[in-house]
Amino acid sequence: MGKVLTITSGKGGVGKTTTTANIGAALAGLGKKVVCIDADIGLRNLDLVLGLENRIVYDLVDVVEGRCRLRQAMIRDKRLPELYLIPAAQTRDKTAVSPSDMVEICDELRREFDWVLIDSPAGIERGFRNAIAPADEVVVVTNPEVSSVRDADRIIGLIEAEEKGPARLIINRLDPRMVRSGDMLSVEDVVELLAIELLGVIPEDESIVINTNRGMPVVLNPKSKAGQAFHNIARRLLGEKVPFMPIEEESGGLRKLLGRWLRGG
Amino acid sequence: MGWFERLTGRERSAKKAKDRLRLVLIHDRTDLPPARLEALKDELIAVISRYVEIEPQAVEIQLSQDGREQYLVANIPLKSPGRRRS
Ligand SMILES: Nc1ncnc2c1ncn2[C@@H]1O[C@H](COP(=O)(O)OP(=O)(O)O)[C@@H](O)[C@H]1O
Ligand SMILES: [Mg+2]
């Protein structure tokens, strides 16, 4: 039986869709059979991030309303052995799907796939409830920034209230340089404030922008730091103990000089 | 205080963010804004005073947390017997 993993956040634009695409691609790269569902109905995006936008025939709402079978709405990503997408409808809204529809669909998918990933819309309303109703595990994505941490806290509380917790945390867009200079919340700060288990940290990385432009998940680029971080998250999801990468920082000139001086060298 | 604070007299913005978030999250989680907490304190003092003499000005009540568990912690000093008759 496969697992249903929902990726959610509270605040929009923190990296849920990017995270879903990359964890999906990383798990598929590790030999798992994976399907990603875009639950952001009306604001379809996962297709574009995965580079599958030209192959959509049917969508999630077509499945729910019986215009096609579940299998017909799945698009296979040809770059990876077993990665599929079920796209969101673009011209409908969140009320076209109910939490029980999602549970039914995921029960069917669980039988065939190792992982069912759900990309949740922002917010705390219907779309969020649709996305977490079928979840076995929930991941909350946040940025190291005040509004996104506050909204993450609210979502974590709602996940607990729905008895889907404890959620695990992904901190995205961490800029080590700013953390070092004391102008960005650190990993430790965010984990202490939210008091949930950390699943991974993704650095701010321009390769995400470049790869997203191309419709290619960044995990397919072995040189990308963010890609490596997503890969590590996928391995942790599979139960491996992967040490957290030191958020390794390029030491600036002054710091190096000071360091040498302090060490007496 | 780090070297930056000492040198500039200004607090680093990350520290400021963390302190502000810490406070706001406590109240978000309990849905108990500071003004309601004050009202709760006044009522609590009134009720307890019906049973035992306390020092109303010394009563402290605050929200505290352990992980994601929230606690209402009250510190209610009783009037000491020695001072009772004074
Ligand atoms: N680690 C990162 N470094 C740089 N850009 C990022 C990173 N994560 C996300 N982005 C960019 O941020 C934007 C929002 O990301 P997205 O995944 O669409 O968020 P959400 O689905 O939560 O709304 C996108 O343009 C994406 O490319
Ligand atoms: Mg999105």
Short mmCIF file of C-alpha atoms and ligand atoms in Angstrom, two decimals:
data_model
loop_
_atom_site.label_atom_id
_atom_site.label_comp_id
_atom_site.label_asym_id
_atom_site.label_seq_id
_atom_site.Cartn_x
_atom_site.Cartn_y
_atom_site.Cartn_z
CA MET A 1 0.00 0.00 0.00
CA GLY A 2 1.35 3.39 -0.98
CA LYS A 3 1.52 6.53 1.13
CA VAL A 4 -0.29 9.80 0.57
CA LEU A 5 1.89 12.83 1.33
CA THR A 6 0.36 16.30 1.28
CA ILE A 7 2.54 19.38 0.80
CA THR A 8 0.95 22.50 2.26
CA SER A 9 1.86 25.89 3.74
CA GLY A 10 -0.74 28.46 4.72
CA LYS A 11 0.91 31.33 2.91
CA GLY A 12 1.16 31.25 -0.90
CA GLY A 13 4.33 31.43 -2.94
CA VAL A 14 6.61 29.72 -0.41
CA GLY A 15 7.49 26.80 -2.68
CA LYS A 16 4.83 24.06 -2.34
CA THR A 17 4.58 23.37 -6.06
CA THR A 18 8.35 23.42 -6.50
CA THR A 19 8.68 21.04 -3.54
CA THR A 20 5.99 18.66 -4.81
CA ALA A 21 7.56 18.46 -8.27
CA ASN A 22 11.04 17.86 -6.91
CA ILE A 23 10.19 15.37 -4.19
CA GLY A 24 8.10 13.53 -6.79
CA ALA A 25 10.96 13.45 -9.29
CA ALA A 26 13.47 12.48 -6.59
CA LEU A 27 11.33 9.58 -5.33
CA ALA A 28 10.78 8.41 -8.90
CA GLY A 29 14.54 8.64 -9.47
CA LEU A 30 15.00 6.37 -6.45
CA GLY A 31 12.90 3.73 -8.16
CA LYS A 32 9.50 4.48 -6.60
CA LYS A 33 6.25 4.64 -8.49
CA VAL A 34 4.93 8.17 -7.90
CA VAL A 35 1.85 10.19 -8.83
CA CYS A 36 1.55 13.95 -8.11
CA ILE A 37 -1.90 15.50 -7.84
CA ASP A 38 -2.33 19.24 -8.40
CA ALA A 39 -5.06 20.13 -5.91
CA ASP A 40 -4.84 23.86 -6.63
CA ILE A 41 -7.99 23.95 -8.71
CA GLY A 42 -8.36 27.12 -10.76
CA LEU A 43 -4.66 27.94 -10.36
CA ARG A 44 -3.06 25.01 -12.15
CA ASN A 45 0.78 25.13 -12.00
CA LEU A 46 2.31 21.78 -11.22
CA ASP A 47 2.01 20.82 -14.92
CA LEU A 48 4.10 23.83 -15.90
CA VAL A 49 6.77 23.25 -13.24
CA LEU A 50 7.07 19.61 -14.35
CA GLY A 51 7.09 20.61 -18.03
CA LEU A 52 3.98 18.55 -18.84
CA GLU A 53 1.60 21.39 -19.75
CA ASN A 54 1.24 20.39 -23.40
CA ARG A 55 0.06 16.88 -22.68
CA ILE A 56 -3.05 17.56 -20.60
CA VAL A 57 -6.27 16.03 -21.89
CA TYR A 58 -8.29 15.39 -18.75
CA ASP A 59 -7.98 16.81 -15.23
CA LEU A 60 -8.95 16.11 -11.63
CA VAL A 61 -12.42 17.62 -11.99
CA ASP A 62 -13.09 15.46 -15.08
CA VAL A 63 -12.33 12.43 -12.90
CA VAL A 64 -14.59 13.62 -10.08
CA GLU A 65 -17.43 14.41 -12.44
CA GLY A 66 -17.11 11.10 -14.28
CA ARG A 67 -16.02 12.40 -17.69
CA CYS A 68 -13.01 10.12 -17.70
CA ARG A 69 -11.44 7.27 -15.76
CA LEU A 70 -8.67 8.02 -13.27
CA ARG A 71 -6.10 6.39 -15.52
CA GLN A 72 -7.00 8.67 -18.43
CA ALA A 73 -6.19 11.79 -16.39
CA MET A 74 -2.67 10.60 -15.55
CA ILE A 75 0.18 12.03 -17.60
CA ARG A 76 3.43 10.10 -17.53
CA ASP A 77 6.68 12.03 -17.29
CA LYS A 78 8.89 10.36 -19.91
CA ARG A 79 12.16 11.51 -18.33
CA LEU A 80 11.68 9.26 -15.31
CA PRO A 81 10.61 5.64 -15.13
CA GLU A 82 7.48 6.02 -13.02
CA LEU A 83 6.37 9.60 -12.43
CA TYR A 84 2.80 10.65 -13.21
CA LEU A 85 0.79 13.86 -12.88
CA ILE A 86 -2.93 14.38 -12.37
CA PRO A 87 -3.45 18.06 -13.30
CA ALA A 88 -5.86 20.49 -11.71
CA ALA A 89 -8.76 21.97 -13.67
CA GLN A 90 -8.00 25.51 -14.72
CA THR A 91 -11.48 26.90 -15.33
CA ARG A 92 -13.23 25.66 -12.18
CA ASP A 93 -12.93 26.43 -8.48
CA LYS A 94 -12.16 24.46 -5.34
CA THR A 95 -15.78 23.56 -4.67
CA ALA A 96 -15.77 21.28 -7.74
CA VAL A 97 -13.94 18.73 -5.58
CA SER A 98 -14.82 17.59 -2.04
CA PRO A 99 -12.62 16.06 0.67
CA SER A 100 -14.42 12.73 0.22
CA ASP A 101 -13.72 12.79 -3.55
CA MET A 102 -10.04 13.17 -2.70
CA VAL A 103 -10.17 10.29 -0.22
CA GLU A 104 -11.82 8.05 -2.80
CA ILE A 105 -9.31 8.92 -5.54
CA CYS A 106 -6.33 8.44 -3.23
CA ASP A 107 -7.63 5.09 -1.97
CA GLU A 108 -7.57 3.89 -5.55
CA LEU A 109 -4.12 5.37 -6.26
CA ARG A 110 -2.61 3.95 -3.07
CA ARG A 111 -3.14 0.45 -4.40
CA GLU A 112 -1.01 1.08 -7.46
CA PHE A 113 1.56 3.69 -6.43
CA ASP A 114 4.26 3.80 -3.76
CA TRP A 115 3.72 7.53 -3.24
CA VAL A 116 0.81 9.86 -3.93
CA LEU A 117 1.93 13.49 -3.53
CA ILE A 118 -0.67 16.24 -3.22
CA ASP A 119 0.23 19.85 -4.00
CA SER A 120 -2.06 21.90 -1.78
CA PRO A 121 -3.33 25.38 -2.59
CA ALA A 122 -2.54 28.24 -0.21
CA GLY A 123 -5.07 29.19 2.45
CA ILE A 124 -7.03 27.42 5.16
CA GLU A 125 -10.33 26.79 3.39
CA ARG A 126 -11.84 24.19 1.10
CA GLY A 127 -8.73 23.65 -1.02
CA PHE A 128 -6.64 22.94 2.07
CA ARG A 129 -9.25 20.54 3.44
CA ASN A 130 -9.38 18.72 0.10
CA ALA A 131 -5.62 18.36 0.14
CA ILE A 132 -5.24 17.00 3.66
CA ALA A 133 -8.34 14.77 3.84
CA PRO A 134 -6.59 11.75 2.28
CA ALA A 135 -3.12 12.41 3.78
CA ASP A 136 -1.10 9.80 5.64
CA GLU A 137 1.68 12.32 6.16
CA VAL A 138 1.78 16.09 5.89
CA VAL A 139 4.70 18.36 5.10
CA VAL A 140 4.52 22.09 5.80
CA VAL A 141 6.70 24.38 3.70
CA THR A 142 7.79 27.73 5.08
CA ASN A 143 10.30 30.46 4.28
CA PRO A 144 12.50 31.92 7.06
CA GLU A 145 10.40 35.07 7.19
CA VAL A 146 7.78 36.34 9.67
CA SER A 147 4.47 36.04 7.77
CA SER A 148 5.22 32.66 6.33
CA VAL A 149 6.29 31.27 9.73
CA ARG A 150 3.17 32.64 11.38
CA ASP A 151 0.91 31.12 8.70
CA ALA A 152 2.80 27.83 8.95
CA ASP A 153 2.05 27.77 12.68
CA ARG A 154 -1.64 28.25 12.01
CA ILE A 155 -1.66 25.43 9.44
CA ILE A 156 0.24 23.12 11.80
CA GLY A 157 -2.49 23.72 14.40
CA LEU A 158 -5.23 22.92 11.85
CA ILE A 159 -3.42 19.75 10.78
CA GLU A 160 -3.31 18.65 14.42
CA ALA A 161 -7.00 19.48 14.83
CA GLU A 162 -7.81 17.30 11.80
CA GLU A 163 -5.73 14.53 13.43
CA LYS A 164 -3.34 14.44 10.49
CA GLY A 165 -0.31 15.43 12.53
CA PRO A 166 2.39 15.65 13.51
CA ALA A 167 3.37 17.46 10.34
CA ARG A 168 7.02 17.76 9.35
CA LEU A 169 8.73 20.94 8.23
CA ILE A 170 10.61 22.04 5.12
CA ILE A 171 12.36 25.41 5.29
CA ASN A 172 12.73 26.76 1.76
CA ARG A 173 14.74 29.70 0.38
CA LEU A 174 17.22 29.91 3.20
CA ASP A 175 20.02 32.35 2.41
CA PRO A 176 23.08 31.34 4.47
CA ARG A 177 24.73 34.69 3.95
CA MET A 178 21.81 36.56 5.49
CA VAL A 179 21.52 34.08 8.33
CA ARG A 180 25.18 34.57 9.10
CA SER A 181 24.86 38.33 9.17
CA GLY A 182 21.90 38.05 11.55
CA ASP A 183 19.29 39.31 9.11
CA MET A 184 17.41 36.10 8.42
CA LEU A 185 15.80 33.63 10.83
CA SER A 186 18.02 30.56 11.10
CA VAL A 187 16.94 26.93 10.79
CA GLU A 188 17.22 26.61 14.57
CA ASP A 189 15.06 29.72 15.11
CA VAL A 190 12.26 28.44 12.87
CA VAL A 191 12.33 24.92 14.30
CA GLU A 192 12.25 26.30 17.83
CA LEU A 193 9.31 28.60 17.06
CA LEU A 194 7.20 26.02 15.24
CA ALA A 195 8.24 23.09 17.44
CA ILE A 196 7.84 20.36 14.83
CA GLU A 197 10.26 17.91 13.29
CA LEU A 198 12.48 19.21 10.49
CA LEU A 199 12.39 17.21 7.26
CA GLY A 200 14.76 19.38 5.24
CA VAL A 201 16.21 22.75 4.32
CA ILE A 202 16.33 24.08 0.76
CA PRO A 203 18.69 26.98 0.06
CA GLU A 204 17.76 29.99 -2.03
CA ASP A 205 19.01 28.82 -5.41
CA GLU A 206 18.81 30.45 -8.81
CA SER A 207 18.94 27.03 -10.45
CA ILE A 208 15.32 26.62 -9.29
CA VAL A 209 14.28 29.61 -11.36
CA ILE A 210 16.28 28.42 -14.37
CA ASN A 211 15.04 24.83 -14.18
CA THR A 212 11.46 25.96 -13.65
CA ASN A 213 11.76 28.11 -16.77
CA ARG A 214 12.65 24.94 -18.64
CA GLY A 215 10.02 22.75 -16.99
CA MET A 216 12.64 20.47 -15.55
CA PRO A 217 12.73 19.58 -11.84
CA VAL A 218 15.97 20.75 -10.27
CA VAL A 219 16.68 17.29 -8.84
CA LEU A 220 17.51 16.26 -12.41
CA ASN A 221 20.44 18.67 -12.26
CA PRO A 222 23.16 16.98 -10.18
CA LYS A 223 25.09 20.22 -9.66
CA SER A 224 22.26 22.11 -8.00
CA LYS A 225 22.42 22.51 -4.21
CA ALA A 226 18.65 22.78 -4.00
CA GLY A 227 18.39 19.61 -6.08
CA GLN A 228 20.62 17.80 -3.60
CA ALA A 229 18.54 19.07 -0.70
CA PHE A 230 15.34 17.72 -2.32
CA HIS A 231 17.06 14.44 -2.99
CA ASN A 232 17.97 14.16 0.70
CA ILE A 233 14.37 14.88 1.67
CA ALA A 234 13.19 12.05 -0.58
CA ARG A 235 15.62 9.67 1.10
CA ARG A 236 14.45 10.78 4.54
CA LEU A 237 10.87 10.10 3.46
CA LEU A 238 11.96 6.56 2.63
CA GLY A 239 13.19 6.21 6.20
CA GLU A 240 16.90 6.73 5.61
CA LYS A 241 18.88 8.67 8.18
CA VAL A 242 20.41 11.40 6.03
CA PRO A 243 22.44 13.96 7.96
CA PHE A 244 21.44 17.57 7.41
CA MET A 245 23.86 19.27 5.03
CA PRO A 246 25.76 21.94 6.85
CA ILE A 247 24.31 25.10 5.36
CA GLU A 248 27.76 25.69 4.11
CA GLU A 249 28.69 29.28 3.64
CA GLU A 250 31.18 30.96 1.48
CA SER A 251 33.38 32.76 3.95
CA GLY A 252 33.81 36.39 3.03
CA GLY A 253 37.21 38.05 3.00
CA LEU A 254 36.83 39.96 6.24
CA ARG A 255 35.54 36.91 8.06
CA LYS A 256 38.43 34.79 6.80
CA LEU A 257 40.89 37.42 7.86
CA LEU A 258 39.29 37.77 11.28
CA GLY A 259 39.20 33.98 11.65
CA ARG A 260 42.89 33.72 10.85
CA TRP A 261 43.70 36.54 13.23
CA LEU A 262 41.60 35.02 16.05
CA ARG A 263 43.28 31.67 15.57
CA GLY A 264 46.59 33.47 15.65
CA GLY A 265 47.51 32.33 12.13
CA MET B 1 24.59 40.84 23.04
CA GLY B 2 26.75 40.16 20.01
CA TRP B 3 29.45 42.38 18.60
CA PHE B 4 27.02 43.99 16.18
CA GLU B 5 24.65 45.09 18.93
CA ARG B 6 27.48 46.38 21.06
CA LEU B 7 29.00 48.28 18.20
CA THR B 8 25.87 49.83 16.77
CA GLY B 9 23.42 49.75 19.67
CA ARG B 10 20.99 48.20 17.21
CA GLU B 11 19.48 44.73 17.40
CA ARG B 12 19.91 42.37 14.45
CA SER B 13 16.69 41.99 12.51
CA ALA B 14 16.54 38.17 12.79
CA LYS B 15 16.54 38.40 16.58
CA LYS B 16 13.81 41.00 16.46
CA ALA B 17 11.78 38.76 14.13
CA LYS B 18 12.15 35.79 16.44
CA ASP B 19 11.09 37.74 19.52
CA ARG B 20 8.04 39.18 17.76
CA LEU B 21 7.05 35.80 16.37
CA ARG B 22 7.41 34.12 19.74
CA LEU B 23 4.85 36.49 21.24
CA VAL B 24 2.43 36.48 18.35
CA LEU B 25 2.42 32.67 18.09
CA ILE B 26 1.57 32.21 21.76
CA HIS B 27 -1.54 34.33 21.35
CA ASP B 28 -2.44 32.91 17.89
CA ARG B 29 -2.37 29.38 19.26
CA THR B 30 -4.61 30.01 22.24
CA ASP B 31 -6.92 32.57 20.74
CA LEU B 32 -6.44 34.50 23.98
CA PRO B 33 -5.42 38.08 23.25
CA PRO B 34 -3.60 40.00 25.99
CA ALA B 35 -6.70 42.00 26.98
CA ARG B 36 -8.74 38.85 27.60
CA LEU B 37 -5.92 37.40 29.62
CA GLU B 38 -6.10 40.51 31.87
CA ALA B 39 -9.86 40.01 32.30
CA LEU B 40 -9.29 36.36 33.18
CA LYS B 41 -6.74 37.43 35.79
CA ASP B 42 -9.17 39.86 37.43
CA GLU B 43 -11.90 37.24 37.65
CA LEU B 44 -9.48 34.65 38.95
CA ILE B 45 -8.39 37.02 41.73
CA ALA B 46 -12.00 37.66 42.68
CA VAL B 47 -12.87 33.96 42.85
CA ILE B 48 -9.78 32.91 44.79
CA SER B 49 -10.19 35.78 47.25
CA ARG B 50 -13.54 34.31 48.29
CA TYR B 51 -11.67 31.30 49.69
CA VAL B 52 -8.30 32.54 50.80
CA GLU B 53 -6.57 35.86 51.28
CA ILE B 54 -4.12 36.65 48.50
CA GLU B 55 -1.92 39.53 47.38
CA PRO B 56 -3.80 40.78 44.31
CA GLN B 57 -0.94 42.98 43.03
CA ALA B 58 1.50 40.09 43.15
CA VAL B 59 -0.61 37.70 41.10
CA GLU B 60 1.04 36.71 37.85
CA ILE B 61 -0.66 34.82 35.10
CA GLN B 62 0.91 34.03 31.77
CA LEU B 63 0.93 31.68 28.84
CA SER B 64 3.90 29.42 28.55
CA GLN B 65 4.74 26.52 26.31
CA ASP B 66 6.54 23.27 26.03
CA GLY B 67 6.89 22.31 22.38
CA ARG B 68 3.44 22.88 20.90
CA GLU B 69 1.67 22.33 24.27
CA GLN B 70 0.41 25.53 25.82
CA TYR B 71 0.05 26.13 29.52
CA LEU B 72 -1.62 28.81 31.56
CA VAL B 73 0.74 29.39 34.44
CA ALA B 74 -0.48 31.26 37.50
CA ASN B 75 1.59 32.42 40.40
CA ILE B 76 -0.69 33.41 43.28
CA PRO B 77 1.09 34.39 46.49
CA LEU B 78 -1.03 33.95 49.61
CA LYS B 79 -1.04 36.61 52.26
CA SER B 80 1.32 35.42 54.98
CA PRO B 81 -0.32 34.74 58.38
CA GLY B 82 2.21 37.01 60.11
CA ARG B 83 1.04 40.05 58.18
CA ARG B 84 -2.63 39.17 58.31
CA ARG B 85 -3.42 41.21 61.40
CA SER B 86 -1.20 44.16 60.61
N1 LIG C 1 14.66 27.63 -3.09
C1 LIG C 1 14.28 28.52 -4.03
N2 LIG C 1 15.17 29.37 -4.61
C2 LIG C 1 14.76 30.26 -5.55
N3 LIG C 1 13.50 30.39 -5.98
C3 LIG C 1 12.55 29.59 -5.45
C4 LIG C 1 12.89 28.62 -4.47
N4 LIG C 1 11.74 27.95 -4.12
C5 LIG C 1 10.76 28.48 -4.87
N5 LIG C 1 11.21 29.47 -5.68
C6 LIG C 1 10.42 30.30 -6.60
O1 LIG C 1 9.37 30.89 -5.85
C7 LIG C 1 8.18 30.97 -6.62
C8 LIG C 1 7.00 30.35 -5.87
O2 LIG C 1 7.21 28.95 -5.79
P1 LIG C 1 6.00 27.91 -5.88
O3 LIG C 1 6.59 26.55 -5.77
O4 LIG C 1 5.14 28.18 -7.06
O5 LIG C 1 5.21 28.28 -4.54
P2 LIG C 1 3.73 27.87 -4.07
O6 LIG C 1 3.35 26.62 -4.80
O7 LIG C 1 3.87 27.65 -2.59
O8 LIG C 1 2.85 29.02 -4.39
C9 LIG C 1 8.49 30.33 -7.95
O9 LIG C 1 8.79 31.33 -8.88
C10 LIG C 1 9.71 29.46 -7.66
O10 LIG C 1 10.49 29.26 -8.78
MG MG C 2 1.51 26.26 -5.92
#
